[in-house]
mmCIF file of C-alpha atoms and ligand atoms in Angstrom:
data_model
loop_
_atom_site.group_PDB
_atom_site.id
_atom_site.type_symbol
_atom_site.label_atom_id
_atom_site.label_comp_id
_atom_site.label_asym_id
_atom_site.label_seq_id
_atom_site.Cartn_x
_atom_site.Cartn_y
_atom_site.Cartn_z
ATOM 1 C CA UNK T 1 35.663 -42.058 -11.467
ATOM 2 C CA UNK T 2 36.459 -45.436 -9.672
ATOM 3 C CA UNK T 3 33.613 -47.107 -7.744
ATOM 4 C CA UNK T 4 34.001 -48.600 -4.034
ATOM 5 C CA UNK T 5 32.556 -52.196 -3.535
ATOM 6 C CA UNK T 6 29.060 -50.509 -2.294
ATOM 7 C CA UNK T 7 28.766 -49.004 -6.043
ATOM 8 C CA UNK T 8 29.176 -45.148 -5.024
ATOM 9 C CA UNK T 9 31.793 -43.560 -7.051
ATOM 10 C CA UNK T 10 34.537 -41.421 -5.113
ATOM 11 C CA UNK T 11 33.160 -38.356 -5.897
ATOM 12 C CA UNK T 12 29.684 -39.261 -4.513
ATOM 13 C CA UNK T 13 31.335 -40.061 -1.425
ATOM 14 C CA UNK T 14 33.406 -36.934 -1.196
ATOM 15 C CA UNK T 15 30.104 -34.884 -1.649
ATOM 16 C CA UNK T 16 28.559 -37.079 1.177
ATOM 17 C CA UNK T 17 31.171 -36.389 3.506
ATOM 18 C CA UNK T 18 31.067 -32.594 2.839
ATOM 19 C CA UNK T 19 27.279 -32.901 3.133
ATOM 20 C CA UNK T 20 27.575 -33.807 6.601
ATOM 21 C CA UNK T 21 28.429 -30.546 7.854
ATOM 22 C CA UNK T 22 25.303 -27.941 8.168
ATOM 23 C CA UNK T 23 24.944 -24.453 9.678
ATOM 24 C CA UNK T 24 24.281 -25.804 13.168
ATOM 25 C CA UNK T 25 26.702 -29.010 12.882
ATOM 26 C CA UNK T 26 29.973 -27.167 12.007
ATOM 27 C CA UNK T 27 32.489 -29.541 13.699
ATOM 28 C CA UNK T 28 32.625 -33.173 14.043
ATOM 29 C CA UNK T 29 35.052 -36.047 14.513
ATOM 30 C CA UNK T 30 35.902 -38.544 11.609
ATOM 31 C CA UNK T 31 33.859 -41.327 13.282
ATOM 32 C CA UNK T 32 30.962 -39.001 13.198
ATOM 33 C CA UNK T 33 31.184 -37.802 9.743
ATOM 34 C CA UNK T 34 31.510 -41.589 8.793
ATOM 35 C CA UNK T 35 28.194 -42.647 10.616
ATOM 36 C CA UNK T 36 26.200 -39.737 8.991
ATOM 37 C CA UNK T 37 27.898 -40.211 5.463
ATOM 38 C CA UNK T 38 27.092 -44.023 5.766
ATOM 39 C CA UNK T 39 30.929 -44.692 5.174
ATOM 40 C CA UNK T 40 32.770 -47.866 6.891
ATOM 41 C CA UNK T 41 34.971 -46.370 9.705
ATOM 42 C CA UNK T 42 38.329 -47.097 8.010
ATOM 43 C CA UNK T 43 37.079 -45.186 4.653
ATOM 44 C CA UNK T 44 35.707 -42.228 6.503
ATOM 45 C CA UNK T 45 39.221 -41.688 8.686
ATOM 46 C CA UNK T 46 40.900 -42.360 5.249
ATOM 47 C CA UNK T 47 39.125 -39.762 3.505
ATOM 48 C CA UNK T 48 39.002 -37.334 6.224
ATOM 49 C CA UNK T 49 42.672 -37.519 6.413
ATOM 50 C CA UNK T 50 43.170 -36.939 2.532
ATOM 51 C CA UNK T 51 40.612 -34.148 2.724
ATOM 52 C CA UNK T 52 42.625 -32.474 5.673
ATOM 53 C CA UNK T 53 45.963 -32.856 3.396
ATOM 54 C CA UNK T 54 44.439 -31.150 0.410
ATOM 55 C CA UNK T 55 42.872 -28.383 2.953
ATOM 56 C CA UNK T 56 39.305 -29.003 2.147
ATOM 57 C CA UNK T 57 38.819 -29.915 5.657
ATOM 58 C CA UNK T 58 40.727 -28.670 8.721
ATOM 59 C CA UNK T 59 41.358 -30.137 12.098
ATOM 60 C CA UNK T 60 41.552 -28.571 15.499
ATOM 61 C CA UNK T 61 43.609 -29.383 18.474
ATOM 62 C CA UNK T 62 41.198 -32.200 19.567
ATOM 63 C CA UNK T 63 41.255 -33.750 16.065
ATOM 64 C CA UNK T 64 37.749 -32.458 15.195
ATOM 65 C CA UNK T 65 37.051 -31.481 11.786
ATOM 66 C CA UNK T 66 35.478 -28.769 9.914
ATOM 67 C CA UNK T 67 35.297 -27.306 6.434
ATOM 68 C CA UNK T 68 38.551 -25.780 5.155
ATOM 69 C CA UNK T 69 39.250 -22.511 4.410
ATOM 70 C CA UNK T 70 40.798 -24.124 1.173
ATOM 71 C CA UNK T 71 37.136 -24.972 0.307
ATOM 72 C CA UNK T 72 35.562 -21.373 0.898
ATOM 73 C CA UNK T 73 38.548 -20.186 -1.318
ATOM 74 C CA UNK T 74 37.588 -22.445 -4.253
ATOM 75 C CA UNK T 75 33.979 -21.949 -3.957
ATOM 76 C CA UNK T 76 34.517 -18.207 -4.000
ATOM 77 C CA UNK T 77 36.567 -18.043 -7.025
ATOM 78 C CA UNK T 78 34.264 -16.635 -9.829
ATOM 79 C CA UNK T 79 31.225 -18.266 -8.755
ATOM 80 C CA UNK T 80 27.581 -16.855 -9.521
ATOM 81 C CA UNK T 81 27.216 -16.316 -5.651
ATOM 82 C CA UNK T 82 30.251 -13.881 -5.657
ATOM 83 C CA UNK T 83 29.494 -11.794 -8.630
ATOM 84 C CA UNK T 84 25.847 -11.453 -7.151
ATOM 85 C CA UNK T 85 27.091 -10.784 -3.694
ATOM 86 C CA UNK T 86 29.539 -8.199 -5.092
ATOM 87 C CA UNK T 87 27.053 -6.388 -6.820
ATOM 88 C CA UNK T 88 24.309 -6.575 -3.912
ATOM 89 C CA UNK T 89 26.676 -5.620 -1.044
ATOM 90 C CA UNK T 90 26.970 -2.043 -1.518
ATOM 91 C CA UNK T 91 23.039 -1.603 -1.806
ATOM 92 C CA UNK T 92 22.382 -3.989 1.033
ATOM 93 C CA UNK T 93 24.384 -1.946 3.118
ATOM 94 C CA UNK T 94 22.358 1.275 1.831
ATOM 95 C CA UNK T 95 19.268 -0.793 3.062
ATOM 96 C CA UNK T 96 20.750 -1.925 6.276
ATOM 97 C CA UNK T 97 21.676 1.838 7.222
ATOM 98 C CA UNK T 98 18.286 3.084 6.519
ATOM 99 C CA UNK T 99 16.307 0.238 7.881
ATOM 100 C CA UNK T 100 18.501 -1.211 10.527
ATOM 101 C CA UNK T 101 17.202 -4.499 10.886
ATOM 102 C CA UNK T 102 18.412 -7.543 8.790
ATOM 103 C CA UNK T 103 18.867 -7.265 5.188
ATOM 104 C CA UNK T 104 19.667 -10.499 3.356
ATOM 105 C CA UNK T 105 20.135 -11.913 -0.277
ATOM 106 C CA UNK T 106 18.896 -15.598 -1.139
ATOM 107 C CA UNK T 107 18.804 -17.513 -4.422
ATOM 108 C CA UNK T 108 16.816 -20.414 -5.464
ATOM 109 C CA UNK T 109 18.765 -23.521 -5.134
ATOM 110 C CA UNK T 110 17.423 -27.118 -5.226
ATOM 111 C CA UNK T 111 13.750 -26.309 -4.514
ATOM 112 C CA UNK T 112 14.831 -24.214 -1.413
ATOM 113 C CA UNK T 113 15.985 -20.361 -0.633
ATOM 114 C CA UNK T 114 19.724 -20.215 -0.019
ATOM 115 C CA UNK T 115 21.138 -17.223 1.854
ATOM 116 C CA UNK T 116 24.322 -15.762 0.199
ATOM 117 C CA UNK T 117 24.537 -12.734 2.536
ATOM 118 C CA UNK T 118 23.287 -11.540 5.723
ATOM 119 C CA UNK T 119 23.756 -7.880 7.119
ATOM 120 C CA UNK T 120 22.306 -7.269 10.878
ATOM 121 C CA UNK T 121 22.493 -4.566 13.266
ATOM 122 C CA UNK T 122 23.640 -5.717 16.873
ATOM 123 C CA UNK T 123 20.079 -4.359 18.285
ATOM 124 C CA UNK T 124 17.827 -5.878 15.221
ATOM 125 C CA UNK T 125 15.121 -8.573 16.471
ATOM 126 C CA UNK T 126 14.676 -12.024 15.852
ATOM 127 C CA UNK T 127 15.743 -13.762 12.611
ATOM 128 C CA UNK T 128 16.410 -17.487 12.159
ATOM 129 C CA UNK T 129 18.428 -16.971 8.547
ATOM 130 C CA UNK T 130 21.871 -18.046 8.457
ATOM 131 C CA UNK T 131 24.586 -17.234 5.725
ATOM 132 C CA UNK T 132 25.006 -20.541 3.724
ATOM 133 C CA UNK T 133 21.826 -21.437 5.317
ATOM 134 C CA UNK T 134 18.480 -22.478 3.665
ATOM 135 C CA UNK T 135 14.646 -21.660 4.155
ATOM 136 C CA UNK T 136 11.819 -23.385 2.743
ATOM 137 C CA UNK T 137 10.428 -21.553 -0.522
ATOM 138 C CA UNK T 138 6.740 -21.575 0.425
ATOM 139 C CA UNK T 139 7.386 -19.839 4.128
ATOM 140 C CA UNK T 140 9.950 -17.320 3.815
ATOM 141 C CA UNK T 141 9.489 -13.959 2.195
ATOM 142 C CA UNK T 142 12.633 -14.595 -0.076
ATOM 143 C CA UNK T 143 11.477 -17.921 -0.833
ATOM 144 C CA UNK T 144 8.240 -16.613 -1.879
ATOM 145 C CA UNK T 145 9.522 -14.269 -4.153
ATOM 146 C CA UNK T 146 12.135 -17.057 -5.685
ATOM 147 C CA UNK T 147 9.369 -19.267 -6.251
ATOM 148 C CA UNK T 148 6.518 -16.592 -7.905
ATOM 149 C CA UNK T 149 9.416 -16.018 -10.464
ATOM 150 C CA UNK T 150 10.634 -19.594 -10.734
ATOM 151 C CA UNK T 151 10.699 -21.480 -13.766
ATOM 152 C CA UNK T 152 7.081 -23.089 -14.242
ATOM 153 C CA UNK T 153 8.376 -26.914 -13.618
ATOM 154 C CA UNK T 154 10.230 -25.834 -10.347
ATOM 155 C CA UNK T 155 7.242 -23.851 -9.016
ATOM 156 C CA UNK T 156 4.857 -26.971 -10.008
ATOM 157 C CA UNK T 157 7.177 -29.262 -8.361
ATOM 158 C CA UNK T 158 7.197 -27.271 -4.939
ATOM 159 C CA UNK T 159 3.144 -26.870 -5.208
ATOM 160 C CA UNK T 160 2.748 -30.747 -5.783
ATOM 161 C CA UNK T 161 4.984 -31.705 -2.943
ATOM 162 C CA UNK T 162 3.217 -31.690 0.867
ATOM 163 C CA UNK T 163 4.013 -28.061 2.076
ATOM 164 C CA UNK T 164 4.990 -28.291 5.659
ATOM 165 C CA UNK T 165 4.241 -25.267 8.400
ATOM 166 C CA UNK T 166 7.043 -23.393 9.616
ATOM 167 C CA UNK T 167 5.000 -21.466 11.971
ATOM 168 C CA UNK T 168 1.311 -21.453 12.674
ATOM 169 C CA UNK T 169 0.888 -18.833 9.931
ATOM 170 C CA UNK T 170 2.856 -20.414 6.922
ATOM 171 C CA UNK T 171 0.166 -20.954 3.749
ATOM 172 C CA UNK T 172 -0.129 -24.665 3.337
ATOM 173 C CA UNK T 173 -3.165 -24.629 0.560
ATOM 174 C CA UNK T 174 -1.585 -24.911 -2.741
ATOM 175 C CA UNK T 175 -4.712 -22.668 -4.170
ATOM 176 C CA UNK T 176 -3.908 -20.269 -1.474
ATOM 177 C CA UNK T 177 -0.300 -20.280 -2.159
ATOM 178 C CA UNK T 178 -0.857 -19.892 -6.356
ATOM 179 C CA UNK T 179 -2.788 -16.631 -5.288
ATOM 180 C CA UNK T 180 -0.099 -15.395 -3.467
ATOM 181 C CA UNK T 181 2.445 -16.019 -6.021
ATOM 182 C CA UNK T 182 0.327 -14.278 -8.580
ATOM 183 C CA UNK T 183 0.011 -11.252 -6.378
ATOM 184 C CA UNK T 184 3.852 -10.786 -5.791
ATOM 185 C CA UNK T 185 4.408 -11.324 -9.707
ATOM 186 C CA UNK T 186 1.513 -8.389 -9.951
ATOM 187 C CA UNK T 187 3.013 -6.321 -7.169
ATOM 188 C CA UNK T 188 6.873 -6.967 -7.525
ATOM 189 C CA UNK T 189 6.899 -7.588 -3.551
ATOM 190 C CA UNK T 190 5.900 -9.530 -0.733
ATOM 191 C CA UNK T 191 5.079 -8.766 2.869
ATOM 192 C CA UNK T 192 5.189 -12.267 4.710
ATOM 193 C CA UNK T 193 3.899 -11.662 8.302
ATOM 194 C CA UNK T 194 4.588 -14.547 10.641
ATOM 195 C CA UNK T 195 5.186 -16.998 8.149
ATOM 196 C CA UNK T 196 8.502 -18.203 9.714
ATOM 197 C CA UNK T 197 8.252 -16.821 13.132
ATOM 198 C CA UNK T 198 5.350 -15.343 14.663
ATOM 199 C CA UNK T 199 7.465 -12.532 16.071
ATOM 200 C CA UNK T 200 8.561 -11.230 12.657
ATOM 201 C CA UNK T 201 7.471 -9.817 9.283
ATOM 202 C CA UNK T 202 9.537 -10.828 6.156
ATOM 203 C CA UNK T 203 9.477 -8.133 3.255
ATOM 204 C CA UNK T 204 11.275 -9.235 -0.132
ATOM 205 C CA UNK T 205 11.499 -8.178 -3.793
ATOM 206 C CA UNK T 206 13.050 -9.811 -6.842
ATOM 207 C CA UNK T 207 16.292 -8.895 -8.094
ATOM 208 C CA UNK T 208 16.848 -9.297 -11.841
ATOM 209 C CA UNK T 209 20.164 -10.059 -13.889
ATOM 210 C CA UNK T 210 20.340 -6.683 -15.589
ATOM 211 C CA UNK T 211 17.174 -6.507 -17.448
ATOM 212 C CA UNK T 212 16.800 -10.263 -17.734
ATOM 213 C CA UNK T 213 15.603 -13.041 -15.377
ATOM 214 C CA UNK T 214 15.127 -12.919 -11.708
ATOM 215 C CA UNK T 215 18.213 -14.561 -9.765
ATOM 216 C CA UNK T 216 17.734 -13.542 -6.532
ATOM 217 C CA UNK T 217 15.589 -12.153 -3.672
ATOM 218 C CA UNK T 218 16.567 -9.077 -1.425
ATOM 219 C CA UNK T 219 14.708 -9.073 1.898
ATOM 220 C CA UNK T 220 14.530 -7.649 5.219
ATOM 221 C CA UNK T 221 13.204 -8.976 8.584
ATOM 222 C CA UNK T 222 11.283 -6.885 10.665
ATOM 223 C CA UNK T 223 9.630 -6.717 13.986
ATOM 224 C CA UNK T 224 6.160 -8.211 13.611
ATOM 225 C CA UNK T 225 4.380 -4.828 14.144
ATOM 226 C CA UNK T 226 6.967 -2.620 12.328
ATOM 227 C CA UNK T 227 5.804 -0.507 9.576
ATOM 228 C CA UNK T 228 6.891 -1.909 5.983
ATOM 229 C CA UNK T 229 5.878 0.469 3.135
ATOM 230 C CA UNK T 230 9.337 2.455 3.560
ATOM 231 C CA UNK T 231 11.263 -0.851 3.575
ATOM 232 C CA UNK T 232 9.518 -1.901 0.242
ATOM 233 C CA UNK T 233 10.572 1.089 -1.431
ATOM 234 C CA UNK T 234 14.115 0.584 0.091
ATOM 235 C CA UNK T 235 14.507 -2.779 -1.198
ATOM 236 C CA UNK T 236 12.908 -1.901 -4.582
ATOM 237 C CA UNK T 237 15.828 0.824 -5.189
ATOM 238 C CA UNK T 238 18.401 -1.592 -3.893
ATOM 239 C CA UNK T 239 17.028 -4.238 -6.254
ATOM 240 C CA UNK T 240 17.296 -1.786 -9.270
ATOM 241 C CA UNK T 241 20.663 -0.709 -8.126
ATOM 242 C CA UNK T 242 21.822 -4.283 -8.100
ATOM 243 C CA UNK T 243 20.319 -4.994 -11.335
ATOM 244 C CA UNK T 244 22.100 -2.096 -13.024
ATOM 245 C CA UNK T 245 25.366 -3.110 -11.527
ATOM 246 C CA UNK T 246 25.070 -6.617 -12.646
ATOM 247 C CA UNK T 247 24.313 -5.521 -16.436
ATOM 248 C CA UNK T 248 27.077 -2.993 -16.516
ATOM 249 C CA UNK T 249 29.614 -5.573 -15.123
ATOM 250 C CA UNK T 250 31.735 -7.306 -17.600
ATOM 251 C CA UNK T 251 30.516 -10.621 -17.971
HETATM 252 C C1 PHB U 301 11.058 -14.101 5.939
HETATM 253 O O1 PHB U 301 11.965 -14.206 5.133
HETATM 254 O O2 PHB U 301 9.949 -14.345 5.840
HETATM 255 C C2 PHB U 301 11.769 -14.570 7.403
HETATM 256 C C3 PHB U 301 13.093 -15.015 7.484
HETATM 257 C C4 PHB U 301 13.648 -15.058 8.947
HETATM 258 C C5 PHB U 301 13.035 -14.937 9.688
HETATM 259 C C6 PHB U 301 11.712 -14.238 9.999
HETATM 260 C C7 PHB U 301 10.917 -14.197 8.404
HETATM 261 O O3 PHB U 301 13.383 -15.191 11.146
#
């Protein structure tokens, strides 16, 4: 890929432009995109115009820009996320109908829990999770499950880096975290009280690809004082159902 005067490739610059969008920052001007992507203004305006022409970005009436429907379309085609989400949705709906709080599906992605889906009843309690948003592995219930079953090198990399608090109750000492992860591998679930927000408890279980490796975490977010045993049973049954669906689906 051709390089610019500053040495970065076209691909790198496109990725930098797309990465200026987040779950909180969904609409920007071309000038803002350029500033955040570290691109000269003229380059930013040209790239945004080209990306709008291709449909990867879209412009609104005020000439502000958001990620395009075409990007969603391409990303969905045959991706691992789509296959997993399709297998999981009927089971997530069952958990959601029975537990009536938040039900969510996450995968391990570059050292964080990335959320592929979230179902929430209108009356459900607090929850900071966003679809296509991320939470730290050591703090969220899904993240703890993904970390417990992660490849050794990925787990050690997380344990070696400084662990930042999300709430006053987030586990920050590597030894305490190791013990917690061992307990998750032994028990097959985690109940994380107040680890993300003082008012909630996350409950999560691993989801295996058929009979193979853990590829996702299925979780519910409950009000802090809610009982958790029923949720653990629902999540376990759902995870087994998702694994069976993945195992029988044509690969
Ligand atoms: C969790 O998974 O532990 C979790 C996630 C989001 C919240 C609270 C807890 O808002």
